CSV table of C-alpha atoms and ligand atoms in Angstrom, one decimal:
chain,number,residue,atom,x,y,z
A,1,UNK,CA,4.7,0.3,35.0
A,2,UNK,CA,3.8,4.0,36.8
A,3,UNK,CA,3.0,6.5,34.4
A,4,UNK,CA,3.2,10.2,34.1
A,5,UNK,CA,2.1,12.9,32.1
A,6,UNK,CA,4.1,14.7,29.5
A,7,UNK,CA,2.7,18.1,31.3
A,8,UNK,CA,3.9,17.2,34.5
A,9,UNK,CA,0.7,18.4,36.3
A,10,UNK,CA,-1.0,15.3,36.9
A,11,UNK,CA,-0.4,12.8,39.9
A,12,UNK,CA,0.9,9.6,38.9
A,13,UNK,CA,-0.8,6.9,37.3
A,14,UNK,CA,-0.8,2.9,37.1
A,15,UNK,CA,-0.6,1.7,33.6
A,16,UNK,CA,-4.3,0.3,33.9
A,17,UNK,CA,-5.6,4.4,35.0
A,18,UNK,CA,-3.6,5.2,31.7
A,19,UNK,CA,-5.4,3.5,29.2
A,20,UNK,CA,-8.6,4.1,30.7
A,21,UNK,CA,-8.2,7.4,30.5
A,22,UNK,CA,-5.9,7.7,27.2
A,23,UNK,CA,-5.2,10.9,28.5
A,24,UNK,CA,-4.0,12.8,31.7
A,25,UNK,CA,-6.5,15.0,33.6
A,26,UNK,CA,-3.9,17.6,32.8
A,27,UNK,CA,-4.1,17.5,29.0
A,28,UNK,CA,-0.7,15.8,28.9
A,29,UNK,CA,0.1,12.5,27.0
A,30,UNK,CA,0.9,9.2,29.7
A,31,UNK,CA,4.2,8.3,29.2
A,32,UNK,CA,6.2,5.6,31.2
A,33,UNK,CA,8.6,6.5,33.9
A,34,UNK,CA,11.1,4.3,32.8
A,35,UNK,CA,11.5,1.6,30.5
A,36,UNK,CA,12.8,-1.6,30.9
A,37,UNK,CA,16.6,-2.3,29.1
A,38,UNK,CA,16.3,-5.9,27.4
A,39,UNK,CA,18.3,-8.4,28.4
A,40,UNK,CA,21.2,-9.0,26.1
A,41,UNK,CA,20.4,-12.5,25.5
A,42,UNK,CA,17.6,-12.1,24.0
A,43,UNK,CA,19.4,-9.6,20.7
A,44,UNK,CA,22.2,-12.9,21.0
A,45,UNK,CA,18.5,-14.1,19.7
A,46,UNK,CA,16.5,-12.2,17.4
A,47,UNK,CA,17.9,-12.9,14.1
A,48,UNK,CA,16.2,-16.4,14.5
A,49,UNK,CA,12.9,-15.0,15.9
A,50,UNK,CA,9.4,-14.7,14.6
A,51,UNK,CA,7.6,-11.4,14.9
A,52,UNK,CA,5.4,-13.4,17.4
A,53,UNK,CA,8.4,-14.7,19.6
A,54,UNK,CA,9.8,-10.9,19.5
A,55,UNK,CA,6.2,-10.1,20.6
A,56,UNK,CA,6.3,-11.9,23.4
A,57,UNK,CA,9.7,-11.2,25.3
A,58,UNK,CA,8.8,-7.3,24.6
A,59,UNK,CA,5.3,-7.8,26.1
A,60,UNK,CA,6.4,-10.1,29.0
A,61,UNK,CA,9.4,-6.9,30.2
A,62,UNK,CA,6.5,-4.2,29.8
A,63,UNK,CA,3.5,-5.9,31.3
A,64,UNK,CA,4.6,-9.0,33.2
A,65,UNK,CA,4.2,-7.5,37.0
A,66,UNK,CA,0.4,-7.1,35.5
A,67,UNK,CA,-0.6,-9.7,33.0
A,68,UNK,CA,0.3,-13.7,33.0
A,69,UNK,CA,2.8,-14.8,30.6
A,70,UNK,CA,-0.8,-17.0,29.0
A,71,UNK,CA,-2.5,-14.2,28.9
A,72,UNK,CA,0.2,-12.0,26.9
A,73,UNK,CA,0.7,-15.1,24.5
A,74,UNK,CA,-2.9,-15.1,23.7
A,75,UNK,CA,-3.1,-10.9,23.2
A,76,UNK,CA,0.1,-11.3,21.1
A,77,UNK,CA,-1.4,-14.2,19.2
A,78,UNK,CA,-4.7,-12.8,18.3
A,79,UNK,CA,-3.7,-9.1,17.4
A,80,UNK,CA,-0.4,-10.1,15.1
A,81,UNK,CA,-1.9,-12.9,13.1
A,82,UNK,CA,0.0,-11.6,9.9
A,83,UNK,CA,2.9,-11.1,8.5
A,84,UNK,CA,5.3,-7.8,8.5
A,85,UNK,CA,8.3,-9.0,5.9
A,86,UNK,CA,10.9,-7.2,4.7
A,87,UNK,CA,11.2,-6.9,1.1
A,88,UNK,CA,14.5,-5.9,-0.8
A,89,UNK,CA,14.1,-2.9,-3.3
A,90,UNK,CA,17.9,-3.2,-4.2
A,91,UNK,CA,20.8,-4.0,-2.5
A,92,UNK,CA,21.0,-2.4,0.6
A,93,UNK,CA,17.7,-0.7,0.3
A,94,UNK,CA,14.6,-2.3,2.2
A,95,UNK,CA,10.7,-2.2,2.4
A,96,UNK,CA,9.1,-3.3,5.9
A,97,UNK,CA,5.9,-4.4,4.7
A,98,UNK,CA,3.3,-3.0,7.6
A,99,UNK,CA,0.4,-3.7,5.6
A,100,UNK,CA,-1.1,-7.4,5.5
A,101,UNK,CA,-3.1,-6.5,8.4
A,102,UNK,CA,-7.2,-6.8,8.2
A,103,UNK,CA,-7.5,-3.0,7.1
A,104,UNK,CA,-4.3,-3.2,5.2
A,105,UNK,CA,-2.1,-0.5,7.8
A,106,UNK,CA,0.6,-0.7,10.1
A,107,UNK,CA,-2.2,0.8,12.8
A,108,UNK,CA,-3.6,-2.6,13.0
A,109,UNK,CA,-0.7,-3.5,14.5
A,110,UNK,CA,-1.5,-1.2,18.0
A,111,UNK,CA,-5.6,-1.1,17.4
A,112,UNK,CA,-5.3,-5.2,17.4
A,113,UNK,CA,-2.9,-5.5,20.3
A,114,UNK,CA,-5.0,-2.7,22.2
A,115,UNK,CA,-8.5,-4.1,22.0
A,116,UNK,CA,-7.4,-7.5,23.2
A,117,UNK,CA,-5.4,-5.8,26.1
A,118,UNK,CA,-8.2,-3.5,27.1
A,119,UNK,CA,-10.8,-5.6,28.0
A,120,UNK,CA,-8.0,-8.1,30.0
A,121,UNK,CA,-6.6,-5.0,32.0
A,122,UNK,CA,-9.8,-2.2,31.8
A,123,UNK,CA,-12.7,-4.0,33.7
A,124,UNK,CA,-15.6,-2.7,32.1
A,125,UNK,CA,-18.3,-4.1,34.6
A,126,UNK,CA,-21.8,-4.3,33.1
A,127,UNK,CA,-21.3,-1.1,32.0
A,128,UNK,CA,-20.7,0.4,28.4
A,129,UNK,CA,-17.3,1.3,26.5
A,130,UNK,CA,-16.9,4.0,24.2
A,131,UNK,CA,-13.7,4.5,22.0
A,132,UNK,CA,-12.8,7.9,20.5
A,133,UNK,CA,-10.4,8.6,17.8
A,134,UNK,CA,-9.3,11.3,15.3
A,135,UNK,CA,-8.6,9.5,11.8
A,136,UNK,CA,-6.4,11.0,9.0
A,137,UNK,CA,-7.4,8.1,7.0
A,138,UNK,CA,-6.6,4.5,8.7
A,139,UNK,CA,-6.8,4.6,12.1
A,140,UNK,CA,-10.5,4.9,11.7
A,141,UNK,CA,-10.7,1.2,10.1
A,142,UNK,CA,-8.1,-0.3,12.0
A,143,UNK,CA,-9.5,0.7,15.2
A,144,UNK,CA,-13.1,0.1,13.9
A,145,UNK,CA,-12.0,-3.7,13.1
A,146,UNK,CA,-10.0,-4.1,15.9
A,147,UNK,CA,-13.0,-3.8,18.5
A,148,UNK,CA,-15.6,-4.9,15.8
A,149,UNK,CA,-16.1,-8.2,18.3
A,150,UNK,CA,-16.2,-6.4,21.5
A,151,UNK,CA,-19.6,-6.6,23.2
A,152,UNK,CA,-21.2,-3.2,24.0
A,153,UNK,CA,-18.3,-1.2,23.2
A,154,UNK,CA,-18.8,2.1,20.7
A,155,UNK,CA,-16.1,3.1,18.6
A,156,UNK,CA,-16.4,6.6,17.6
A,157,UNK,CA,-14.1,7.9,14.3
A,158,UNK,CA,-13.8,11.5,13.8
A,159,UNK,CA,-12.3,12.4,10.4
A,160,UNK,CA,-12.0,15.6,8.3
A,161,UNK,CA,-14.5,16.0,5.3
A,162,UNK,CA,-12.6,15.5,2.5
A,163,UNK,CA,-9.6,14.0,3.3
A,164,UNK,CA,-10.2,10.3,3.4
A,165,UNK,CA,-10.9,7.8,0.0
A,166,UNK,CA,-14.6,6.1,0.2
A,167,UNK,CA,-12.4,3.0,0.6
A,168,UNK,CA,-10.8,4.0,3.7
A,169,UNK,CA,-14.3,5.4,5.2
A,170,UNK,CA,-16.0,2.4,4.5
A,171,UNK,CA,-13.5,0.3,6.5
A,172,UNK,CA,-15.4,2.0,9.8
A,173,UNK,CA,-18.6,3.5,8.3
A,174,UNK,CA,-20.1,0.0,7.4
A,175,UNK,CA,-19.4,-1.3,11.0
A,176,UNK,CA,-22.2,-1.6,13.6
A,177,UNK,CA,-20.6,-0.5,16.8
A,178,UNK,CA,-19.3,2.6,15.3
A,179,UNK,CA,-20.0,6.3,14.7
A,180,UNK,CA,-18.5,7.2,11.6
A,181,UNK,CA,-18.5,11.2,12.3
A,182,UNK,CA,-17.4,13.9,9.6
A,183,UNK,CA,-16.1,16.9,11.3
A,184,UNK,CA,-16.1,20.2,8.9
A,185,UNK,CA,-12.3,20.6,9.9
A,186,UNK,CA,-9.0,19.4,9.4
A,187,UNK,CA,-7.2,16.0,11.1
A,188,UNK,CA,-6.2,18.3,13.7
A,189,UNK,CA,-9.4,19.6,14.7
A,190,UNK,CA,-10.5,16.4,14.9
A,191,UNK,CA,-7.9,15.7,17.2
A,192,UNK,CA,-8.6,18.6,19.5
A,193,UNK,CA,-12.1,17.7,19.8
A,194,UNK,CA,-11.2,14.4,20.9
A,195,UNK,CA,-9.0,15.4,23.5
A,196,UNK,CA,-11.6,18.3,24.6
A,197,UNK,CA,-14.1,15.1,25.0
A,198,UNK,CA,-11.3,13.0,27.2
A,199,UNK,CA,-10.7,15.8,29.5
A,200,UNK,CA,-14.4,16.8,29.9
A,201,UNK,CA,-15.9,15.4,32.6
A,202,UNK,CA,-19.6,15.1,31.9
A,203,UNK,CA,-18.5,13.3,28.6
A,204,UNK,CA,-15.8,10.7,29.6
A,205,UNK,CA,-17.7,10.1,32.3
A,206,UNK,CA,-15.3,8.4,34.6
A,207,UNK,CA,-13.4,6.1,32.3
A,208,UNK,CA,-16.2,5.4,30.1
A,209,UNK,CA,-14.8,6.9,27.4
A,210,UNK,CA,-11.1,6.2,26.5
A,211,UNK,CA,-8.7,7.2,23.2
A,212,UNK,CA,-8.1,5.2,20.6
A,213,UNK,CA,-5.3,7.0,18.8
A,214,UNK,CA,-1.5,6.7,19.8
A,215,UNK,CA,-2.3,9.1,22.4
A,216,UNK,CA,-3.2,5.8,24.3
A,217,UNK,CA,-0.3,3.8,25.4
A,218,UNK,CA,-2.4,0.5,24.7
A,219,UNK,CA,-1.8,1.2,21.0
A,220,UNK,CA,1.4,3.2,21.1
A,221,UNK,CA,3.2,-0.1,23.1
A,222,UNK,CA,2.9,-2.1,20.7
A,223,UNK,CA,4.0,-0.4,17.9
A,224,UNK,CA,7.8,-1.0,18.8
A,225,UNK,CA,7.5,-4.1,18.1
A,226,UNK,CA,7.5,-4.2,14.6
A,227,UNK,CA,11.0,-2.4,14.7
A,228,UNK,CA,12.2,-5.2,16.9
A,229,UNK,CA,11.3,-7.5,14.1
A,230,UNK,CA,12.3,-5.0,11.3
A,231,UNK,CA,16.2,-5.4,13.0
A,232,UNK,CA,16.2,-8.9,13.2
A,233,UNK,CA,15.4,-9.6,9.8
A,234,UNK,CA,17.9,-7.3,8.8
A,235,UNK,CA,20.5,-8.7,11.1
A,236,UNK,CA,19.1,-12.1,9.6
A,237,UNK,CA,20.2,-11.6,5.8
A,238,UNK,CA,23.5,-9.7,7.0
A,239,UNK,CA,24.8,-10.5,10.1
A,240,UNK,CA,24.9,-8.5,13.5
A,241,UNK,CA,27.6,-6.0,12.8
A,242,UNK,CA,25.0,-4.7,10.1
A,243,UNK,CA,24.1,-0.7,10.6
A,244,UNK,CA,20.6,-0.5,10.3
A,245,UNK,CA,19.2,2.8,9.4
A,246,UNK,CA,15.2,2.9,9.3
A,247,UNK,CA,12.8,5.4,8.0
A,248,UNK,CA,9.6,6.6,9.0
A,249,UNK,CA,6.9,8.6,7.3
A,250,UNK,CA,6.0,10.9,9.8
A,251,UNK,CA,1.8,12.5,11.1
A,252,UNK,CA,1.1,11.9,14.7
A,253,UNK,CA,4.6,10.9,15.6
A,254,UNK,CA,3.0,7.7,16.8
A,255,UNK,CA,5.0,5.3,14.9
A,256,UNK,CA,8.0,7.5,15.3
A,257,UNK,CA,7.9,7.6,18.6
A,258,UNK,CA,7.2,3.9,19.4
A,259,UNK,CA,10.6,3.6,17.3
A,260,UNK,CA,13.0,5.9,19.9
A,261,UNK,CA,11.2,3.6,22.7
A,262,UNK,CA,12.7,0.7,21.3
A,263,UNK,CA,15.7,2.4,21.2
A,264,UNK,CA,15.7,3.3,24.3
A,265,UNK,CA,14.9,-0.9,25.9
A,266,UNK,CA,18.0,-1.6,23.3
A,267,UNK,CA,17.2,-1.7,20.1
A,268,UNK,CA,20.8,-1.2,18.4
A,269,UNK,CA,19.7,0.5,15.0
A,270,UNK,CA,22.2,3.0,14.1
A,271,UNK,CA,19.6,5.8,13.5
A,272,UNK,CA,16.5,6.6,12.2
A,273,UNK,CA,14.9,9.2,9.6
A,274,UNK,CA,12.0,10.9,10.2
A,275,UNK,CA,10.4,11.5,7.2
A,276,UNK,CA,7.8,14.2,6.4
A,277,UNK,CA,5.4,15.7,3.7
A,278,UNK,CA,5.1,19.0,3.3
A,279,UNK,CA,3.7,19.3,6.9
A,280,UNK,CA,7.2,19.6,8.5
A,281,UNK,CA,6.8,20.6,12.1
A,282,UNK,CA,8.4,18.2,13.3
A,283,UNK,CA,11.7,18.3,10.8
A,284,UNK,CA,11.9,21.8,11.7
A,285,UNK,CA,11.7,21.3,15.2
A,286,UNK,CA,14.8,19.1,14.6
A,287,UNK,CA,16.6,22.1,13.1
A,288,UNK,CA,15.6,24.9,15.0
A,289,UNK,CA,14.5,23.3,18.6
A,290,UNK,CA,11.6,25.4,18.0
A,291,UNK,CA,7.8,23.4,17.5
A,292,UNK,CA,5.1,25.8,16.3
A,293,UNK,CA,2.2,23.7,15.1
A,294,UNK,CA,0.8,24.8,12.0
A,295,UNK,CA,-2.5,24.5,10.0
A,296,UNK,CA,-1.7,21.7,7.8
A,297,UNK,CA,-2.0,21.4,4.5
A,298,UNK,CA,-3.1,18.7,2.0
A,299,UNK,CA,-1.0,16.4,0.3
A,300,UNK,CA,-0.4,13.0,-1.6
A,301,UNK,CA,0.7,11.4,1.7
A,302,UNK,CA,-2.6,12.7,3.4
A,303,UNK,CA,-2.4,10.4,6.1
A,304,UNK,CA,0.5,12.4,7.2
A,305,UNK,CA,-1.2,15.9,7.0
A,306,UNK,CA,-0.8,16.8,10.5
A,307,UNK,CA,0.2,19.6,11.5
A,308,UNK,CA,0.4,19.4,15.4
A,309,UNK,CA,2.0,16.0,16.2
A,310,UNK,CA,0.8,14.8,19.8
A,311,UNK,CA,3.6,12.8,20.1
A,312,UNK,CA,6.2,15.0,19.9
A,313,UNK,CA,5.3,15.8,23.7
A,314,UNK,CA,6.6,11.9,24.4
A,315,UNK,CA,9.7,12.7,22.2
A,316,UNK,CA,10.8,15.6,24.2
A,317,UNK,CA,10.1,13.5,27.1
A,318,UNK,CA,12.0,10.7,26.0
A,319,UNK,CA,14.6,12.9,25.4
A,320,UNK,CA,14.5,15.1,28.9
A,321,UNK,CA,14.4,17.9,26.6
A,322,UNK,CA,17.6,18.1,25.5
A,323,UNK,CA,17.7,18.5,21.8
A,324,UNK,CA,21.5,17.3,21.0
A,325,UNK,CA,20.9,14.0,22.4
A,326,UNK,CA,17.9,13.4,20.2
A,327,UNK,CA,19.7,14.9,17.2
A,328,UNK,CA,22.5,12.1,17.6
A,329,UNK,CA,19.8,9.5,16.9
A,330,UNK,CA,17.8,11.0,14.8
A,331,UNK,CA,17.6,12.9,11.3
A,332,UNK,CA,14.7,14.6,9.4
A,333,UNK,CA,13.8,15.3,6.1
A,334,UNK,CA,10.5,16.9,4.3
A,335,UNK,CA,9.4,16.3,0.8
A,336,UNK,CA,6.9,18.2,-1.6
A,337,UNK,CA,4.6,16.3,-3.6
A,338,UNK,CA,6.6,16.3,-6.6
A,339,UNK,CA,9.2,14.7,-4.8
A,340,UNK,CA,7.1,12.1,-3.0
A,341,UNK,CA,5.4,11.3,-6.9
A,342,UNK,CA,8.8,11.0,-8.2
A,343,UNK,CA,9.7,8.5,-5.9
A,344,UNK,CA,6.6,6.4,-6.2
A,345,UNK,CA,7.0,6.5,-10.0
A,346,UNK,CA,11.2,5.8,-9.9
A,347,UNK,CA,10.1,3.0,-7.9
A,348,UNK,CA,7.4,1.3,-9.7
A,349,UNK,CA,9.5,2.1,-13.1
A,350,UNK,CA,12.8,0.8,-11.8
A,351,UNK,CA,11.5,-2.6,-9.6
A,352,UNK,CA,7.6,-2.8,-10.9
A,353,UNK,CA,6.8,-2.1,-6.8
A,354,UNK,CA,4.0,0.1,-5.9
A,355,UNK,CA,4.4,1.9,-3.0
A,356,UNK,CA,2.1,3.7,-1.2
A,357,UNK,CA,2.8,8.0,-0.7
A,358,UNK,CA,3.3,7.6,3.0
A,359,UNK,CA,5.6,4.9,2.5
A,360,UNK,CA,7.5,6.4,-0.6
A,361,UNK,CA,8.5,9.3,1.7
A,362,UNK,CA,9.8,7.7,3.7
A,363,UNK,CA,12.2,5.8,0.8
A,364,UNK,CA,12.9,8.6,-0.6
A,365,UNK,CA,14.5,9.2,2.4
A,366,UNK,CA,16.2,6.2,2.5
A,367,UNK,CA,17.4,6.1,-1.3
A,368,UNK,CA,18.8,9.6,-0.7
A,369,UNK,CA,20.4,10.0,2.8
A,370,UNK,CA,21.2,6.1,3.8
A,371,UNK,CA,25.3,5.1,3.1
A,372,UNK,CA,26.1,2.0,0.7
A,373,UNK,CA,27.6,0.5,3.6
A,374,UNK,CA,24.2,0.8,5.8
A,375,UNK,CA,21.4,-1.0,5.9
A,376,UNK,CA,17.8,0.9,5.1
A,377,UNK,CA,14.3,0.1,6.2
A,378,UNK,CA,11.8,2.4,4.8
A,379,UNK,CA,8.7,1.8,6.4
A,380,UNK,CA,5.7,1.4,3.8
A,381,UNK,CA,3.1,2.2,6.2
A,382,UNK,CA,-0.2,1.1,4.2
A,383,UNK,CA,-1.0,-1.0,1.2
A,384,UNK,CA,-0.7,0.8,-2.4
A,385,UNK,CA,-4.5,-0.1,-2.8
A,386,UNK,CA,-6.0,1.9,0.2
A,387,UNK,CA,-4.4,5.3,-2.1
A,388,UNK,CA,-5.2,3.9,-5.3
A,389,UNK,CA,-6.1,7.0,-7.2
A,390,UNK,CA,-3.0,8.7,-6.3
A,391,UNK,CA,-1.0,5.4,-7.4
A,392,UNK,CA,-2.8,4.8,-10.0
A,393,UNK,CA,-2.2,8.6,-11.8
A,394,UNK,CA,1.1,8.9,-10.5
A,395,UNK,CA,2.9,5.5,-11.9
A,396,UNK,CA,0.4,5.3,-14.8
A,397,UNK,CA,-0.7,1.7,-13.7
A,398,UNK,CA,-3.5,0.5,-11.0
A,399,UNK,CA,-2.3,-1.4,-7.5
A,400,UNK,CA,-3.7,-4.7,-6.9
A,401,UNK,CA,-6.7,-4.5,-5.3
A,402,UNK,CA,-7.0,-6.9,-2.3
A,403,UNK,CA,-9.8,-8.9,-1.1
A,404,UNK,CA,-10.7,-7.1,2.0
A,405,UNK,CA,-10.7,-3.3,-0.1
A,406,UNK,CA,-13.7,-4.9,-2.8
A,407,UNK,CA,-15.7,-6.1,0.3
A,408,UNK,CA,-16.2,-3.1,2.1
A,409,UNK,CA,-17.2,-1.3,-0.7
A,410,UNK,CA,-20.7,-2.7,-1.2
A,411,UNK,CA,-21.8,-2.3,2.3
A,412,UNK,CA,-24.1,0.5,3.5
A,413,UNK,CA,-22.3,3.6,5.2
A,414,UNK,CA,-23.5,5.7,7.9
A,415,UNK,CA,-22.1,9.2,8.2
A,416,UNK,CA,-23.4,11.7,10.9
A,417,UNK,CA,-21.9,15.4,9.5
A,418,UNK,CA,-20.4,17.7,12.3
A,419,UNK,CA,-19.3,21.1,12.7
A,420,UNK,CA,-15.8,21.4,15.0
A,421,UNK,CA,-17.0,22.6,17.9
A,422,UNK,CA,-17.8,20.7,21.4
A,423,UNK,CA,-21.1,20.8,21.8
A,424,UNK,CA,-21.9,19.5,18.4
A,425,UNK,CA,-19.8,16.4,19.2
A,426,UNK,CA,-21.5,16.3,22.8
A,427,UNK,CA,-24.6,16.1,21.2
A,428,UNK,CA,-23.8,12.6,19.5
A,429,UNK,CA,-21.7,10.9,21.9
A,430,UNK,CA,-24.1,11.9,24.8
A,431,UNK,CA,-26.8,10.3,22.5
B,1,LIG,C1,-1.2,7.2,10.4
B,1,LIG,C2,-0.3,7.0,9.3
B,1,LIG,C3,1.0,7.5,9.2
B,1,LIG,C4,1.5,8.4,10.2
B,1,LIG,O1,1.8,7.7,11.4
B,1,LIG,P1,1.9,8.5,12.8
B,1,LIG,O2,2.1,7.4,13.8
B,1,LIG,O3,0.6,9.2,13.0
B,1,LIG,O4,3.1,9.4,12.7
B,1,LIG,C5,1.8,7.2,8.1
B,1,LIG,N1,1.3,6.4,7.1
B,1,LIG,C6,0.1,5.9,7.1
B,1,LIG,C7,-0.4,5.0,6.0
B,1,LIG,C8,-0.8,6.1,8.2
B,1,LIG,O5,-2.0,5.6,8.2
C-alpha cells in the first residue's frame, strides 16, 4: 500500500513510514493511493460471516503484500474480541451496537487493531515509543487500554478542561504508561497541538513519537470494518436486495470516513447520513462546498464538539474533490440539543433503550430521513453509561452501569494541567 498525503506536498510513503509518522512532513493526513475492490465472492458471503471472518478478508486485501495471513489472524483476533450486534428499535429501524469494547466505544475498535499492528509492522528497536492523541472524551481510554500492555511505550492524552465525565478521564488517567494532560482549550486545540508536536522535529524525534487519533491510518483502517459487518447482518435478517442506509454521528470524521472507504472496496450500502450536533461544518460543507472550521461549541453529544474535522481532508480526497459525486452517496443533517434530547427520551419512552447522545443523533437521523422501504443503521457510538448524567436527566431514568465504568472509578488519577501553547506541551513530553 503507497501512501500520500492529503496536501500533496510530501514524497510518497510506504504504509509502515505512515503510521510511524501518523502524519506527513507536510501537515497533510496519509491517505492510500488506491484501494483495493473486493472480490465479489466474498459479498456472495457475508451474510453468513462473523465480524471476525469479515475481519480477516478486509485485512488480508489491505495488508497482505506486508503481513502473513497468521499474523493478521492473530491482530484481528486479539483487538475484536467482542461483539458489535445489531439491535432492532422497530421495524426497519436498527442500532449497531459499537460499544462492548473494554472502554465501552466504537474507538476500541481502531486503538485495539492499531496497537497490535504497530508493534508487528513499527520496529521499535530498544528504543522507546510514545503515542499522542487529542481526546474529546473516548479516544483517550481506548487508546490508553489498547497499548496498556505494550512494554516502554507512553501514551499521551490531551483533552480539554471541562469537557470529559470523571468516568471517561479515569479510563486513561489511572493507567501507568500514560500522561493524562488537561489542556486549557477546546478538543480542537488539543488537536492542533498534537499535530504541532508530529511535525516538530526535536519532539517526534524521528518516528519516536506517532498519532494515535484517526489521523493515523493504523486506527482509521480498521474502522471500516464494522460497516462491513453492520451490512451483512442486515443483509442477514433481509436478504441481499435490502437498501441499507446507515448513519453516523459525526466529530473528527474518523468513523465517517472509514465508512466511504468501505464504499469505495465495495461495500453496496445505498447511502449514508452524516449526522451532526450543533457543530455542523461538515453538513454545511455538504450544502455549500464551502469548509470554514469553526470554534466549537458544547453540546450533549460532546464527543462530537469538533469544530475542524481532520478527516474531511481524506473525504475530499476520496472524492478527487468533486462535490457532486460525494453528494450522490452521501446526506447530512445537524441537530440542536433539544432535538438530540428528544430523541434519547422518544426512544427510551417508546422501546425502554437508552441510547447514548452521539448515538441518538445519529437516529434521529435515521427515524426521520430513512424510507419504510430501506433499511437504517444508526450507529450508537458509546455505551449510554460513559454519558450517564446527560441520560440520566434527559430520560428521567439511570443507564446500567457496566462492570468496567465502577472499576475505574476508585483508582488514583494523575492529571498534569496545560496551557495550549507548544512549549508547555514540550515541556512534558520532552520530560
Ligand atoms: C469520537 C466519537 C464520535 C465521533 O467520531 P469521529 O470519528 O471523530 O467522527 C462519536 N461518538 C462517540 C461516542 C465518540 O467517542
Amino acid at each position: 500500500m503507497i501512501l500520500h498525503s492529503t496536501n500533496g506536498k510530501s514524497p510518497k510513503a510506504s504504509f509502515a513510514e505512515g503510521i510511524a509518522n501518523g502524519l506527513a512532513p507536510d501537515g497533510g493526513l496519509y491517505m492510500p493511493d488506491t484501494l483495493p475492490r473486493l472480490p465479489q465472492a466474498f459479498f456472495k458471503n457475508i451474510a453468513e460471516m462473523s465480524l471476525k471472518e469479515i475481519a480477516y478478508v478486509i485485512s488480508n486485501t489491505l495488508f497482505g503484500e506486508i503481513l502473513s495471513s497468521s499474523s493478521i489472524k492473530k491482530i484481528v483476533d486479539e483487538s475484536l474480541n467482542f461483539s458489535i450486534p445489531l439491535r432492532q428499535i422497530r421495524d426497519n429501524i436498527y442500532v449497531l451496537e459499537l460499544f462492548n469494547g473494554p472502554t465501552l466505544s466504537f474507538k476500541d475498535v481502531g486503538a485495539r487493531f492499531m496497537a497490535h499492528l504497530l508493534p508487528v509492522i513499527v520496529s521499535q528497536g530498544s528504543g522507546h515509543r510514545e503515542i499522542i492523541l487529542a481526546s474529546s472524551g473516548d479516544s483517550g481510554g481506548a487508546v490508553a487500554n489498547a497499548f496498556q500492555r505494550a512494554s516502554s511505550t507512553t501514551v499521551n492524552v490531551l483533552f480539554p478542561r471541562g469537557e470529559l465525565t470523571t468516568q471517561q478521564i479515569s479510563q486513561f488517567a489511572t493507567l501507568r504508561n500514560v500522561r493524562a494532560i488537561e489542556v486549557d482549550g477546546s478538543f480542537d486545540e488539543c488537536q492542533a497541538l498534537v499535530k504541532e508536536a508530529l511535525l516538530n522535529d526535536a519532539i517526534s524525534r524521528g518516528g519516536k513519537l506517532t498519532s494515535g487519533n484517526s489521523i493515523n491510518l493504523a486506527r482509521e483502517l480498521p474502522s471500516m470494518v464494522y460497516f462491513f459487518h453492520a451490512y451483512a447482518q442486515a443483509i442477514n435478517i433481509h436478504g441481499t436486495d435490502a437498501k441499507v442506509v446507515i448513519s453516523i454521528p459525526c466529530g473528527n470524521l474518523g468513523s465517517f470516513c472509514a465508512a466511504l472507504m468501505a464504499k469505495k472496496m465495495g461495500l453496496p450500502v445505498k447511502r449514508f447520513i452524516a449526522a451532526n450536533n450543533a457543530n455542523d461544518v461538515f453538513v454545511e460543507f455538504l450544502k455549500t462546498g464551502g469548509f470554514t472550521p469553526q470554534k466549537a461549541l458544547i453540546t450533549l453529544a460532546r464527543a462530537m464538539d469538533v469544530g475542524n474535522p481532520s478527516n474531511i481532508a481524506r473525504i475530499i480526497d476520496l472524492y478527487g474533490g468533486n462535490l457532486s459525486l460525494l453528494r450522490h452517496d452521501v446526506e447530512g443533517y445537524s441537530y440542536s440539543d433539544e432535538e438530540i434530547a428528544s430523541t434519547m427520551k422518544e426512544t427510551w419512552n417508546a422501546h425502554s433503550y437508552h441510547i447514548d447522545p452521539q448515538g441518538a443523533t445519529a437516529l434521529r437521523a435515521v427515524n426521520r430521513h430513512v424510507n419504510a422501504d430501506e433499511i437504517g443503521i444508526a450507529l450508537a457510538s458509546a455505551h449510554p453509561a460513559k454519558n450517564a448524567a446527560i441520560v440520566n436527566k434527559v430520560t428521567g431514568a439511570a443507564p446500567i452501569m457496566p462492570r468496567e465504568l465502577e472499576t475505574e472509578f476508585n483508582r488514583q488519577m494523575k492529571i498534569i494541567k496545560i496551557p495550549a501553547t507548544p512549549s508547555a506541551l514540550h515541556r512534558i513530553i520532552n520530560n
